[in-house]
PDB file of C-alpha atoms in Angstrom:
ATOM      1  CA  TRP A 225     -41.742  47.496 -69.789  1.00  0.00           C
ATOM      2  CA  ILE A 226     -39.268  50.339 -69.576  1.00  0.00           C
ATOM      3  CA  GLU A 227     -36.778  48.639 -71.899  1.00  0.00           C
ATOM      4  CA  ARG A 228     -39.441  48.222 -74.606  1.00  0.00           C
ATOM      5  CA  HIS A 229     -41.507  51.393 -74.148  1.00  0.00           C
ATOM      6  CA  GLY A 230     -39.195  53.967 -72.582  1.00  0.00           C
ATOM      7  CA  HIS A 231     -38.933  55.586 -69.169  1.00  0.00           C
ATOM      8  CA  PRO A 232     -41.629  58.223 -68.564  1.00  0.00           C
ATOM      9  CA  ARG A 233     -40.129  61.207 -66.764  1.00  0.00           C
ATOM     10  CA  SER A 234     -43.271  63.333 -66.435  1.00  0.00           C
ATOM     11  CA  PRO A 235     -47.000  62.788 -65.922  1.00  0.00           C
ATOM     12  CA  ALA A 236     -47.542  63.913 -69.527  1.00  0.00           C
ATOM     13  CA  GLU A 237     -45.154  61.236 -70.810  1.00  0.00           C
ATOM     14  CA  ALA A 238     -46.891  58.642 -68.638  1.00  0.00           C
ATOM     15  CA  THR A 239     -50.095  59.022 -70.626  1.00  0.00           C
ATOM     16  CA  ARG A 240     -48.351  57.202 -73.484  1.00  0.00           C
ATOM     17  CA  HIS A 241     -47.900  54.097 -71.307  1.00  0.00           C
ATOM     18  CA  ARG A 242     -50.055  51.251 -70.002  1.00  0.00           C
ATOM     19  CA  PHE A 243     -50.757  50.836 -66.300  1.00  0.00           C
ATOM     20  CA  ILE A 244     -51.848  47.993 -64.065  1.00  0.00           C
ATOM     21  CA  GLY A 245     -55.069  48.921 -62.315  1.00  0.00           C
ATOM     22  CA  ALA A 246     -56.028  48.088 -58.748  1.00  0.00           C
ATOM     23  CA  ASP A 247     -59.817  48.219 -59.021  1.00  0.00           C
ATOM     24  CA  ARG A 248     -62.618  48.874 -61.472  1.00  0.00           C
ATOM     25  CA  SER A 249     -64.548  51.211 -59.157  1.00  0.00           C
ATOM     26  CA  GLY A 250     -62.640  54.301 -60.263  1.00  0.00           C
ATOM     27  CA  ARG A 251     -61.074  55.005 -56.849  1.00  0.00           C
ATOM     28  CA  TYR A 252     -57.606  53.958 -57.957  1.00  0.00           C
ATOM     29  CA  LEU A 253     -57.914  55.938 -61.177  1.00  0.00           C
ATOM     30  CA  GLY A 254     -59.063  58.958 -59.144  1.00  0.00           C
ATOM     31  CA  MET A 255     -56.044  58.660 -56.865  1.00  0.00           C
ATOM     32  CA  LEU A 256     -53.679  58.562 -59.860  1.00  0.00           C
ATOM     33  CA  ARG A 257     -55.388  61.625 -61.294  1.00  0.00           C
ATOM     34  CA  GLU A 258     -54.862  63.457 -57.980  1.00  0.00           C
ATOM     35  CA  PHE A 259     -51.137  62.901 -58.532  1.00  0.00           C
ATOM     36  CA  GLY A 260     -51.325  64.659 -61.877  1.00  0.00           C
ATOM     37  CA  LEU A 261     -51.665  61.624 -64.137  1.00  0.00           C
ATOM     38  CA  ALA A 262     -54.304  62.375 -66.792  1.00  0.00           C
ATOM     39  CA  LEU A 263     -55.264  58.736 -67.247  1.00  0.00           C
ATOM     40  CA  SER A 264     -58.460  56.990 -68.301  1.00  0.00           C
ATOM     41  CA  GLU A 265     -59.647  53.382 -68.042  1.00  0.00           C
ATOM     42  CA  ASP A 266     -58.116  52.838 -71.487  1.00  0.00           C
ATOM     43  CA  HIS A 267     -54.637  53.178 -69.967  1.00  0.00           C
ATOM     44  CA  PHE A 268     -55.017  49.961 -67.950  1.00  0.00           C
ATOM     45  CA  SER A 269     -53.767  46.748 -69.531  1.00  0.00           C
ATOM     46  CA  CYS A 270     -55.119  44.633 -66.669  1.00  0.00           C
ATOM     47  CA  TYR A 271     -56.309  44.801 -63.063  1.00  0.00           C
ATOM     48  CA  ALA A 272     -55.091  43.160 -59.868  1.00  0.00           C
ATOM     49  CA  GLU A 273     -56.665  43.675 -56.462  1.00  0.00           C
ATOM     50  CA  SER A 274     -53.579  42.156 -54.836  1.00  0.00           C
ATOM     51  CA  ASN A 275     -50.520  44.397 -54.603  1.00  0.00           C
ATOM     52  CA  LEU A 276     -48.260  41.351 -54.836  1.00  0.00           C
ATOM     53  CA  VAL A 277     -49.966  40.258 -58.062  1.00  0.00           C
ATOM     54  CA  ALA A 278     -49.784  43.804 -59.472  1.00  0.00           C
ATOM     55  CA  ILE A 279     -46.041  43.918 -58.807  1.00  0.00           C
ATOM     56  CA  ARG A 280     -45.582  40.551 -60.522  1.00  0.00           C
ATOM     57  CA  LEU A 281     -47.588  41.762 -63.520  1.00  0.00           C
ATOM     58  CA  ALA A 282     -45.365  44.843 -63.747  1.00  0.00           C
ATOM     59  CA  ALA A 283     -42.251  42.670 -63.486  1.00  0.00           C
ATOM     60  CA  ALA A 284     -43.661  40.557 -66.338  1.00  0.00           C
ATOM     61  CA  GLY A 285     -43.836  43.693 -68.489  1.00  0.00           C
ATOM     62  CA  LEU A 286     -47.591  44.305 -68.556  1.00  0.00           C
ATOM     63  CA  GLY A 287     -47.375  47.953 -67.526  1.00  0.00           C
ATOM     64  CA  ILE A 288     -46.554  50.449 -64.818  1.00  0.00           C
ATOM     65  CA  VAL A 289     -47.832  49.893 -61.296  1.00  0.00           C
ATOM     66  CA  ALA A 290     -48.281  52.487 -58.555  1.00  0.00           C
ATOM     67  CA  THR A 291     -47.225  50.703 -55.409  1.00  0.00           C
ATOM     68  CA  MET A 292     -45.452  51.158 -52.108  1.00  0.00           C
ATOM     69  CA  GLU A 293     -41.728  51.794 -52.451  1.00  0.00           C
ATOM     70  CA  GLU A 294     -40.924  49.171 -49.826  1.00  0.00           C
ATOM     71  CA  ALA A 295     -42.759  46.506 -51.830  1.00  0.00           C
ATOM     72  CA  ALA A 296     -41.243  47.542 -55.156  1.00  0.00           C
ATOM     73  CA  ARG A 297     -37.703  47.433 -53.753  1.00  0.00           C
ATOM     74  CA  GLN A 298     -38.138  43.719 -53.142  1.00  0.00           C
ATOM     75  CA  ALA A 299     -39.097  43.002 -56.757  1.00  0.00           C
ATOM     76  CA  PRO A 300     -36.050  42.417 -58.957  1.00  0.00           C
ATOM     77  CA  GLY A 301     -36.064  44.390 -62.161  1.00  0.00           C
ATOM     78  CA  LEU A 302     -38.549  47.089 -61.165  1.00  0.00           C
ATOM     79  CA  VAL A 303     -37.406  50.696 -61.424  1.00  0.00           C
ATOM     80  CA  ARG A 304     -39.039  53.853 -60.181  1.00  0.00           C
ATOM     81  CA  VAL A 305     -40.613  56.086 -62.800  1.00  0.00           C
ATOM     82  CA  LEU A 306     -41.990  59.604 -62.434  1.00  0.00           C
ATOM     83  CA  GLU A 307     -39.399  60.562 -59.843  1.00  0.00           C
ATOM     84  CA  ASP A 308     -40.947  64.034 -59.471  1.00  0.00           C
ATOM     85  CA  VAL A 309     -44.354  62.656 -58.471  1.00  0.00           C
ATOM     86  CA  PRO A 310     -44.461  62.465 -54.660  1.00  0.00           C
ATOM     87  CA  PRO A 311     -44.767  59.001 -53.145  1.00  0.00           C
ATOM     88  CA  ILE A 312     -48.147  57.743 -52.058  1.00  0.00           C
ATOM     89  CA  GLU A 313     -48.296  57.503 -48.277  1.00  0.00           C
ATOM     90  CA  PHE A 314     -50.440  54.883 -46.595  1.00  0.00           C
ATOM     91  CA  PRO A 315     -51.335  55.126 -42.913  1.00  0.00           C
ATOM     92  CA  PHE A 316     -50.787  52.018 -40.804  1.00  0.00           C
ATOM     93  CA  TRP A 317     -53.060  51.097 -37.936  1.00  0.00           C
ATOM     94  CA  LEU A 318     -52.161  48.474 -35.377  1.00  0.00           C
ATOM     95  CA  VAL A 319     -55.305  47.418 -33.553  1.00  0.00           C
ATOM     96  CA  THR A 320     -56.522  44.620 -31.359  1.00  0.00           C
ATOM     97  CA  HIS A 321     -59.584  43.914 -29.312  1.00  0.00           C
ATOM     98  CA  ARG A 322     -59.370  45.388 -25.812  1.00  0.00           C
ATOM     99  CA  GLU A 323     -59.423  41.976 -24.095  1.00  0.00           C
ATOM    100  CA  LEU A 324     -56.599  40.676 -26.262  1.00  0.00           C
ATOM    101  CA  ARG A 325     -54.321  43.501 -25.164  1.00  0.00           C
ATOM    102  CA  THR A 326     -54.468  42.194 -21.594  1.00  0.00           C
ATOM    103  CA  SER A 327     -53.089  38.819 -22.710  1.00  0.00           C
ATOM    104  CA  ARG A 328     -49.333  38.768 -22.068  1.00  0.00           C
ATOM    105  CA  ARG A 329     -48.584  36.817 -25.264  1.00  0.00           C
ATOM    106  CA  ILE A 330     -50.650  39.144 -27.424  1.00  0.00           C
ATOM    107  CA  ARG A 331     -49.229  42.204 -25.675  1.00  0.00           C
ATOM    108  CA  VAL A 332     -45.628  41.098 -26.348  1.00  0.00           C
ATOM    109  CA  VAL A 333     -46.359  40.613 -30.062  1.00  0.00           C
ATOM    110  CA  PHE A 334     -48.348  43.859 -30.195  1.00  0.00           C
ATOM    111  CA  ASP A 335     -45.486  45.821 -28.612  1.00  0.00           C
ATOM    112  CA  LEU A 336     -42.905  44.255 -30.958  1.00  0.00           C
ATOM    113  CA  LEU A 337     -45.031  45.165 -33.973  1.00  0.00           C
ATOM    114  CA  ALA A 338     -45.587  48.697 -32.671  1.00  0.00           C
ATOM    115  CA  ASP A 339     -41.847  49.196 -32.087  1.00  0.00           C
ATOM    116  CA  GLY A 340     -40.987  47.779 -35.509  1.00  0.00           C
ATOM    117  CA  LEU A 341     -43.518  49.945 -37.313  1.00  0.00           C
ATOM    118  CA  ALA A 342     -42.398  53.043 -35.415  1.00  0.00           C
ATOM    119  CA  ALA A 343     -38.743  52.334 -36.273  1.00  0.00           C
ATOM    120  CA  GLY A 344     -39.617  52.181 -39.965  1.00  0.00           C
ATOM    121  CA  ALA A 345     -41.644  55.391 -39.901  1.00  0.00           C
ATOM    122  CA  PRO A 346     -40.220  58.392 -41.750  1.00  0.00           C
ATOM    123  CA  ALA A 347     -38.667  61.019 -39.509  1.00  0.00           C
TER     124      ALA A 347
END
């Protein structure tokens, strides 16, 4: 996408590009607008409710996708655009039913996941 259409450096420049949408309810569009992107439904070339699919669509050159940095880093060929727009932060919740936490096997896995998520958390 970037090779053919250029690298947007500002939210204003981004309005000249196509995006990959995440839903048709308007929530995703609203979130992008909160980050200063004056977009409309017309800016979306396609929609994907799966983040993995959206990343693949972006890699195929169908538009720009707003996604988690960790996921994008694993997709060859994707580059970050709009470097001045702050990253979207998603909260993680690790939950289990109360009775499952008393199971030793479940507790071991739960604790490993909790430690791993905490280690990856920003300082």
